[in-house]
Amino acid sequence: MEAIKKLKPPKTPPKEVEAITKNVEVKKNEFWGWCVLASFLALLVISCGVYTLVKLFPNFLPHNKPGPNRPGPIARNYADALGIAFQFFDVQRSGKLVNNRISWRGDSALRDGSDRNLDLSKGLYDAGDNVKFGFPMAFTATLLSWAILEYGERMAAVEQLGQAQDSLKWITDFLINAHPSPNELYVQVGDPDLDHECWERPEGMSERRPAAQVNASFPGSDVAAEVAAAMASASLVFKKIDPDYSFTLRTNAEELFAFADLYRGAYSVSIPQVKKFYNSTGYGDELLWAASWLYYATRDPSYLKYLTVINGDVFGNWGDPSWFSWDDKHAGTQVLLARMNFLGEKDGISPDENAKLQMYTRMAQATMCTLLPGSPSATSSRTAGGLIWVSEWNALQYSLAATFLAVLYSDYMATSQVQTLFCDGTTFSSKDLRHFAITQADYVLGKNPMEMSYLVGYGMDYPRYIHHRGSSIPVDSRTNCREGFKWYDSPDPNPNIPTGAVVGGPFMNETYVDNRTNHRQAEPTTYNSAFIVGLLSGLLTTASVPQSFG
C-alpha cells in the first residue's frame, strides 16, 4: 500500500508574513486605544457625577462623617412649601427694602431708633401688628441659623440657601445696631399699647415709635441671652462667607452674654408693658441656650463648663420634658447638646462635664419619647388626627417646634448610625422619628380634617382672613390709625396675600375659624415660619448632617 504523505502547508513568502504581522499589530494597537478611550470616558462621567454630588451635598462623603453617604431624592412637595414659607420673612421686613419680592410692601419705619440716635429701621415685625419685639425676633434668627447650619446644603439643592442667609442678615443687622454698648440692648421699637389701638399699614404709620432698652439698672437676662444666642449661631453661618461680619456677631454675642449673666433679671419686670405680649417666665433657659451656641461658635471651654458643672443643675430642668417655644429653650438646648454625644464633638471634655452632657442627652431622648405615638411615655397633648397640640393660642408653634427637634434628632441618629431610641422598654428607630415628623408636616400642609393648609399660599385652600394689618388693607388705602379698623371688620378676604405665613392653627377639636378678628388662630408669627423652614428643610431629603458647625 502506498504510504500516505503528510500534507505540509504551503510556505508563505517572507514579505507577506511581515505585512500580516504588521497589520495584526496595528489592529491590536487600535483595539487597546479604543479600550483606553472608553475607560477614560467612563471615568470622566463618574468623576463629573461625583463632583456634582459633592458640590451639592459634600457631607454625604463617608470620609467626612459616619452615616449615609448618598442623598435620597428631593421631596418636591416639601421643596415647594419651603419656597413659599421663606417669603413671609420678606412680608415682615421693616426699613428700606432692597430687592423687594412682595408687591404690596414698601419702605416703613425708616426713623426707628432716631430718638436714641440709632438706626433701628431694619428687623422684622413679629406678627400681625407693627411692633418690633426683640425677644421673638432674636429667637427667629437663632432658629434660622440652626436650620441653615444643619440643612444649608439641602436648602442650596432647591435654591433657597441665599434667601435664608439674606433673611437672617436682615435681623442680625438690626440686632447689631440695637447693642450700642456692652451693657445696653434695645429690645423693642414701637409702643405696643398704642399700636394695638390702630389698624394700619406699616408704610403709613405716623405714631411715635419709642425704643425700649435693658441695661445694668433694668436688666433683661432672658432677652439679652437670646440675642447672644442669635448672634453666636449666626456668626457660624457667616464664618466662611463673610469673616468680618462673623467676627462682629461673635464679639457682640460674648459681650451680651456677659451682660445677661452679670446683671440677672427678667426683661418683662424691667419693661412691664411687654407682659401682655411677650411675658418671660424665666431666664435660666436662655442663659444655657446662649452658652451652648457660644461654645459651638468659640470652642471656649468656659462656656461648656458654665452650662454643665456650674449651671446644669441650677437651670437644666432635669425633670419632665418641656415644650420648646420662644419662651422656653430647655428642649432646644437639650437636643443641641445631644448633638455632641451623637457626633463625637467632645475632645478635651472632663468627666464631670461629660456627665452633665449625658443628662442633657437623656432629657432630649425623653422629649423624643413623648412625641412618638407608640411610646409608653407618649404625650396625650395631641388632636384626634395626631397633631401635637398644647395651647389654643398659636397652637402650631408647639407642634412645629417639637417636630423640628424630632427631625434633627432623627438625623443625628442616622448620621452617627445609632440604631435605637429606647422609650421605657419600647424601641424606636430614626425612621420612626422621621415618620412622625412627616405626619406633622403633612397635617400642617393640608392632610387634616379641615382639608386646609395652614401655610398661606400652599395648596388650593388656605386661610384668607389673616389677622395681619398690612395684608388686610388695600395698598391704595389712605385710612389712618383708627379709620383702618373698617378693614379689620371687613367681610372681604385680605386683599394682599401674606404668602408664607403660618397661622396659629386649629383648636383641639381640629376646627379652624377663618376670621380676621380671631387672633388666637388667625395670626401668623415669624417664629412659626422659622420652625416650618427648619422642618421642611430637614424633610427635603434623607442625608447626613454636618459633623460640626465649623
XYZ file of C-alpha atoms in Angstrom:
550
model
C 0.000 0.000 0.000
C 1.417 3.287 -0.976
C 2.408 5.393 2.062
C 0.230 8.412 2.755
C 2.286 11.564 2.617
C 1.848 14.198 5.308
C 0.473 17.337 3.851
C 2.544 20.419 4.573
C 1.113 23.908 4.370
C 2.468 25.931 1.572
C 5.201 28.306 2.520
C 4.227 31.951 2.743
C 6.698 34.305 1.272
C 8.641 36.254 3.944
C 7.391 39.656 2.744
C 3.747 38.624 3.107
C 4.417 37.301 6.635
C 5.900 40.645 7.594
C 2.876 42.514 6.203
C 0.391 40.302 8.025
C 2.316 40.695 11.274
C 2.317 44.463 10.959
C -1.427 44.511 10.235
C -2.132 42.427 13.324
C -0.052 44.798 15.435
C -1.926 47.817 14.071
C -5.299 46.222 14.808
C -4.139 45.294 18.286
C -2.968 48.854 18.979
C -6.257 50.260 17.680
C -8.173 47.885 19.932
C -6.235 48.881 23.027
C -6.549 52.530 22.064
C -10.311 52.281 21.952
C -10.277 50.446 25.303
C -8.232 53.217 26.903
C -10.508 55.899 25.428
C -13.657 54.109 26.624
C -12.172 53.730 30.099
C -11.241 57.399 30.182
C -14.731 58.490 29.134
C -16.345 56.221 31.746
C -14.036 57.622 34.426
C -14.858 61.171 33.289
C -18.614 60.535 33.563
C -18.215 59.023 37.025
C -15.967 61.891 38.145
C -18.443 64.512 36.921
C -21.237 62.768 38.782
C -19.221 62.575 41.984
C -18.147 66.219 41.628
C -21.759 67.354 41.197
C -22.846 65.292 44.193
C -20.054 66.671 46.369
C -20.805 70.275 45.358
C -24.452 69.884 46.284
C -24.033 67.528 49.227
C -20.412 67.469 50.451
C -21.360 65.872 53.734
C -22.533 62.697 52.047
C -18.946 61.507 51.566
C -18.134 58.740 54.035
C -14.721 60.206 54.912
C -16.432 63.345 56.232
C -18.548 61.531 58.803
C -20.242 58.256 59.551
C -23.713 57.665 58.233
C -25.445 57.547 54.851
C -23.248 58.733 52.014
C -25.831 59.137 49.276
C -28.731 61.593 49.225
C -32.260 60.462 48.696
C -34.489 62.118 46.103
C -35.794 65.626 46.747
C -39.380 65.666 48.068
C -40.917 68.189 45.687
C -43.917 68.921 47.896
C -41.654 69.998 50.735
C -39.399 71.934 48.351
C -42.409 73.858 47.053
C -43.662 74.533 50.577
C -40.204 75.698 51.668
C -40.012 78.249 48.873
C -43.389 79.592 49.940
C -42.524 79.676 53.662
C -39.424 81.815 53.131
C -41.498 84.617 51.627
C -43.068 85.551 54.964
C -39.748 86.935 56.172
C -39.939 89.387 53.263
C -43.550 90.201 54.157
C -42.449 91.142 57.697
C -39.477 93.331 56.837
C -39.109 96.805 58.253
C -36.912 99.554 56.876
C -35.640 100.494 53.436
C -36.480 97.446 51.350
C -33.881 96.043 48.969
C -34.784 93.634 46.150
C -38.348 93.608 47.457
C -40.234 90.473 46.359
C -43.575 91.478 47.908
C -45.503 93.776 45.580
C -47.768 95.195 48.275
C -44.970 96.030 50.720
C -42.903 99.212 50.767
C -40.443 101.096 52.951
C -41.539 101.602 56.557
C -40.275 102.672 59.996
C -37.294 104.461 58.473
C -36.866 106.643 61.562
C -36.958 103.819 64.092
C -34.254 104.431 66.697
C -33.807 108.090 65.831
C -34.971 109.051 69.334
C -31.811 107.289 70.573
C -29.546 108.377 67.699
C -29.525 104.822 66.370
C -30.572 103.189 63.126
C -33.120 100.558 64.160
C -35.010 100.652 60.892
C -34.314 97.036 59.897
C -35.575 93.885 61.608
C -38.962 92.188 61.404
C -42.439 92.921 62.698
C -43.154 89.894 64.848
C -46.711 89.011 63.806
C -49.832 90.787 62.572
C -49.001 94.091 64.249
C -46.368 96.760 63.599
C -44.178 96.431 66.703
C -40.645 95.083 66.606
C -40.309 92.864 69.684
C -36.658 91.936 70.150
C -37.208 88.715 72.091
C -39.173 86.741 69.465
C -37.199 88.418 66.662
C -33.902 87.166 68.079
C -35.394 83.700 68.595
C -36.454 83.686 64.943
C -32.842 84.449 63.996
C -31.474 81.649 66.191
C -33.875 79.149 64.617
C -32.956 80.284 61.106
C -29.265 79.933 61.920
C -29.758 76.433 63.314
C -31.707 75.373 60.229
C -29.028 76.765 57.902
C -26.181 75.130 59.821
C -27.835 71.712 59.748
C -29.615 71.829 56.407
C -27.916 74.523 54.352
C -26.823 72.023 51.712
C -30.384 70.815 51.316
C -31.587 74.413 51.014
C -28.945 75.014 48.364
C -30.144 71.984 46.400
C -33.538 73.693 45.964
C -32.058 77.209 45.562
C -33.222 78.576 48.917
C -29.955 78.982 50.840
C -29.345 82.537 49.650
C -32.837 83.547 50.713
C -32.272 82.003 54.146
C -28.986 83.844 54.671
C -30.469 87.133 53.446
C -33.460 86.836 55.786
C -31.153 86.071 58.695
C -28.877 89.031 57.996
C -31.830 91.425 57.880
C -32.449 90.518 61.516
C -28.831 90.440 62.691
C -28.136 93.863 61.139
C -30.855 95.187 63.432
C -29.531 93.305 66.469
C -26.007 94.671 66.000
C -27.324 98.247 65.889
C -29.515 97.541 68.912
C -26.407 96.843 71.007
C -24.540 100.166 71.099
C -22.515 99.439 74.271
C -21.593 96.319 76.321
C -24.359 96.683 78.924
C -27.068 98.202 76.767
C -29.535 96.485 74.443
C -32.614 97.885 72.716
C -35.274 95.200 72.780
C -38.415 96.832 71.427
C -39.358 99.513 68.900
C -42.878 100.871 68.950
C -45.441 101.318 71.703
C -47.480 98.069 71.747
C -50.424 99.641 73.578
C -50.640 102.476 71.070
C -50.048 100.114 68.169
C -52.962 97.914 69.213
C -55.259 100.927 69.168
C -54.521 101.257 65.446
C -55.138 99.148 62.370
C -52.869 100.485 59.631
C -50.269 99.509 57.111
C -46.679 99.841 58.391
C -45.929 102.089 55.404
C -48.445 104.634 56.724
C -47.567 104.737 60.430
C -47.397 108.212 61.921
C -47.460 107.489 65.673
C -44.375 107.839 67.847
C -42.251 104.692 67.998
C -40.103 104.783 71.141
C -37.207 102.357 71.555
C -37.074 100.483 74.876
C -33.862 99.123 76.354
C -32.481 96.857 79.069
C -29.293 97.827 80.890
C -27.408 97.299 84.138
C -30.097 99.114 86.148
C -33.023 97.493 84.357
C -31.724 94.064 83.338
C -33.109 91.583 80.864
C -31.093 88.386 81.079
C -33.616 86.434 79.014
C -33.740 88.751 76.007
C -30.020 89.626 76.170
C -29.114 85.930 76.254
C -31.467 85.186 73.350
C -29.843 87.927 71.292
C -26.453 86.468 72.253
C -27.640 83.053 71.031
C -28.855 84.593 67.766
C -25.549 86.366 67.163
C -23.397 83.377 68.141
C -25.298 80.980 65.890
C -25.369 83.498 63.032
C -21.609 84.005 63.380
C -21.231 80.344 62.406
C -23.471 80.827 59.370
C -21.380 83.747 58.083
C -17.985 82.438 59.224
C -16.788 81.444 55.754
C -18.803 83.758 53.518
C -18.179 86.997 55.490
C -15.479 86.555 58.191
C -15.531 90.203 59.315
C -19.293 90.166 59.815
C -18.998 86.847 61.634
C -16.375 88.318 63.969
C -18.635 91.298 64.728
C -21.506 88.965 65.572
C -19.373 86.763 67.796
C -17.888 89.739 69.663
C -21.342 91.191 70.300
C -22.613 87.781 71.421
C -19.876 87.405 74.023
C -20.481 90.909 75.364
C -24.212 90.345 75.613
C -23.833 87.012 77.348
C -21.548 88.560 79.951
C -24.119 91.338 80.457
C -27.016 88.867 80.722
C -25.197 86.722 83.276
C -23.780 89.533 85.402
C -26.971 91.604 85.670
C -29.650 88.983 86.147
C -33.342 89.724 85.842
C -36.351 89.173 83.602
C -36.893 91.812 80.937
C -40.651 91.785 81.459
C -40.001 93.036 85.007
C -37.798 95.849 83.734
C -40.293 96.656 80.935
C -43.728 95.854 82.447
C -45.542 96.939 79.289
C -44.330 93.830 77.466
C -46.035 91.397 79.880
C -49.267 91.456 77.887
C -47.455 90.454 74.730
C -44.245 88.509 75.373
C -44.002 87.882 79.085
C -40.923 85.893 80.045
C -41.305 83.086 82.590
C -37.600 82.923 83.421
C -34.086 83.489 82.118
C -32.146 80.372 83.152
C -33.077 78.510 79.971
C -31.865 81.380 77.781
C -28.536 81.509 79.634
C -27.949 77.812 78.922
C -29.161 78.180 75.330
C -26.807 81.114 74.705
C -23.859 79.392 76.401
C -24.417 76.350 74.172
C -24.305 78.412 70.987
C -21.304 80.373 72.238
C -19.452 77.129 72.916
C -20.096 75.978 69.349
C -19.092 79.405 67.996
C -15.923 79.918 70.050
C -14.925 76.494 71.439
C -14.083 78.385 74.617
C -14.258 75.698 77.345
C -15.578 78.220 79.878
C -18.962 78.174 78.130
C -19.145 74.384 78.320
C -18.243 74.476 81.993
C -20.891 77.157 82.543
C -23.711 75.078 81.096
C -22.622 71.773 82.641
C -20.891 71.723 86.032
C -21.697 75.315 87.070
C -25.307 75.795 85.995
C -26.539 72.456 84.644
C -28.270 71.524 87.899
C -29.374 75.124 88.542
C -31.116 75.823 85.236
C -31.159 72.456 83.443
C -34.721 71.423 84.313
C -33.868 67.722 84.680
C -37.489 66.819 85.447
C -40.240 66.235 82.926
C -39.713 67.304 79.302
C -40.925 70.782 78.351
C -42.298 72.278 75.146
C -39.850 74.228 73.000
C -41.045 77.784 72.274
C -39.966 81.416 72.142
C -40.260 81.461 75.954
C -38.799 78.056 76.880
C -35.478 76.945 75.383
C -34.850 73.850 77.536
C -35.813 71.236 74.926
C -33.905 73.052 72.194
C -30.781 73.236 74.361
C -31.061 69.540 75.215
C -31.236 68.473 71.568
C -28.469 70.902 70.571
C -26.159 69.450 73.225
C -27.190 65.867 72.439
C -25.601 66.568 69.060
C -22.196 66.492 70.771
C -22.817 62.976 72.088
C -24.060 61.673 68.744
C -21.364 63.203 66.535
C -18.371 62.913 68.815
C -17.573 66.585 69.378
C -16.215 66.020 72.886
C -12.441 66.433 72.709
C -10.974 67.770 75.945
C -14.205 67.452 77.935
C -13.800 66.499 81.590
C -15.644 63.549 83.159
C -17.830 65.940 85.198
C -18.743 67.936 82.098
C -19.460 64.747 80.197
C -21.753 63.528 82.972
C -23.868 66.673 82.633
C -23.876 66.377 78.855
C -25.331 62.909 79.332
C -28.123 64.491 81.385
C -28.947 66.859 78.534
C -28.955 63.902 76.136
C -31.242 61.847 78.384
C -33.674 64.758 78.567
C -33.579 65.107 74.777
C -34.313 61.392 74.494
C -37.220 61.743 76.926
C -38.630 64.549 74.775
C -38.470 62.324 71.691
C -40.251 59.551 73.561
C -43.121 61.899 74.453
C -43.642 62.665 70.757
C -43.800 59.136 69.336
C -47.399 57.870 69.427
C -46.439 54.278 70.257
C -44.183 55.184 73.165
C -45.239 54.279 76.733
C -44.492 57.897 77.694
C -46.252 59.438 74.676
C -47.967 62.727 75.419
C -51.728 62.935 75.322
C -51.413 66.525 74.117
C -52.476 65.809 70.548
C -55.620 66.021 68.486
C -57.635 63.048 67.308
C -55.913 63.479 63.943
C -52.492 63.185 65.564
C -51.287 66.808 65.661
C -49.247 67.763 68.734
C -51.467 70.326 70.421
C -50.571 72.249 73.581
C -52.374 75.612 73.558
C -55.279 77.245 71.756
C -53.143 80.366 71.366
C -50.872 79.805 68.390
C -51.154 76.036 68.660
C -48.870 75.356 65.709
C -45.884 76.955 67.427
C -45.621 73.970 69.760
C -46.289 71.255 67.191
C -43.839 72.716 64.676
C -41.191 73.310 67.358
C -41.430 69.747 68.642
C -41.373 68.354 65.116
C -38.313 70.396 64.133
C -36.477 68.895 67.110
C -37.678 65.417 66.130
C -36.283 65.626 62.603
C -32.982 66.957 63.970
C -32.727 64.126 66.496
C -33.617 61.612 63.794
C -30.826 62.931 61.584
C -28.330 62.862 64.461
C -29.189 59.191 64.982
C -28.912 58.362 61.287
C -25.660 60.264 60.785
C -23.990 58.603 63.773
C -25.526 55.214 62.860
C -27.257 54.917 66.210
C -29.910 52.303 65.548
C -32.193 52.511 68.569
C -34.093 55.008 70.682
C -35.196 53.411 73.957
C -38.504 54.554 75.457
C -39.393 52.731 78.676
C -38.775 49.270 77.235
C -40.038 50.043 73.731
C -37.548 50.662 70.937
C -37.778 53.041 68.000
C -35.513 53.975 65.112
C -34.545 57.214 63.434
C -37.058 56.304 60.717
C -39.846 56.255 63.307
C -38.989 59.814 64.341
C -38.824 60.895 60.722
C -42.199 59.300 60.012
C -43.648 61.206 62.969
C -42.203 64.442 61.584
C -43.710 63.743 58.172
C -47.186 63.212 59.660
C -46.977 66.549 61.476
C -45.711 68.423 58.424
C -48.363 66.868 56.204
C -51.072 67.805 58.704
C -49.988 71.445 58.584
C -49.854 71.356 54.773
C -53.410 70.076 54.371
C -53.810 66.440 55.440
C -56.168 67.326 58.276
C -59.934 67.205 58.953
C -60.350 70.759 57.624
C -58.514 69.780 54.414
C -56.841 73.182 54.697
C -53.210 74.186 54.516
C -52.166 76.327 57.463
C -49.248 77.623 55.373
C -50.699 80.574 53.476
C -50.153 80.265 49.736
C -49.647 76.487 49.726
C -52.283 74.331 48.089
C -55.731 75.349 46.923
C -57.348 76.015 50.307
C -55.658 78.108 52.998
C -56.753 80.922 55.344
C -57.924 84.095 53.595
C -58.883 86.273 56.587
C -55.486 86.515 58.273
C -55.056 88.699 61.354
C -52.430 90.901 59.732
C -52.592 94.661 59.292
C -50.633 95.140 56.078
C -52.232 92.158 54.397
C -55.784 93.244 55.208
C -55.599 96.846 53.947
C -55.548 97.735 50.226
C -52.295 99.292 49.057
C -54.040 102.453 47.836
C -55.972 102.980 51.071
C -55.382 106.293 52.848
C -57.042 105.363 56.135
C -55.265 106.474 59.283
C -54.746 104.759 62.650
C -58.387 104.473 63.742
C -60.049 104.579 60.335
C -58.226 101.405 59.356
C -60.479 99.300 61.582
C -63.005 99.289 58.768
C -60.646 96.846 57.067
C -60.305 94.842 60.257
C -64.098 94.407 60.294
C -64.431 93.912 56.538
C -66.313 90.781 55.394
C -63.983 90.512 52.404
C -60.832 88.334 52.319
C -57.488 90.045 52.783
C -56.690 91.889 49.544
C -52.958 91.138 49.926
C -51.884 87.537 50.488
C -49.143 87.208 53.159
C -47.507 84.312 51.359
C -45.562 82.018 53.653
C -47.428 82.942 56.823
C -48.111 80.080 59.217
C -51.256 80.947 61.163
C -51.956 79.891 64.752
C -53.741 76.744 63.612
C -56.626 74.549 64.743
C -58.346 74.161 68.077
C -58.135 70.856 69.925
C -61.312 69.685 68.141
C -59.476 70.320 64.839
C -61.665 73.202 63.720
C -60.416 76.499 62.365
C -62.445 79.705 62.240
C -61.182 81.752 59.309
C -61.942 85.191 60.712
C -59.625 88.188 60.928
C -60.790 89.001 64.459
C -59.848 85.502 65.646
C -56.255 86.282 66.584
C -55.847 83.091 68.631
C -55.991 81.089 65.400
C -55.546 83.524 62.529
C -52.421 85.486 63.495
C -49.085 84.373 61.974
C -45.672 84.853 63.584
C -42.101 84.908 62.318
C -41.029 82.115 64.659
C -43.779 79.844 63.325
C -42.256 80.418 59.903
C -38.737 79.759 61.215
C -39.881 76.449 62.701
C -41.520 75.281 59.490
C -38.479 76.350 57.446
C -36.266 74.160 59.623
C -38.712 71.265 59.499
C -39.243 71.350 55.733
C -35.511 71.700 55.115
C -34.925 68.569 57.156
C -37.588 66.655 55.234
C -36.363 67.672 51.758
C -34.263 64.528 51.519
C -32.575 61.888 53.628
C -28.947 62.776 54.249
C -26.267 63.172 56.878
C -25.969 66.399 58.832
C -22.550 68.103 59.108
C -20.080 66.574 61.540
C -19.524 70.016 63.063
C -20.611 73.624 62.569
C -17.018 74.717 61.956
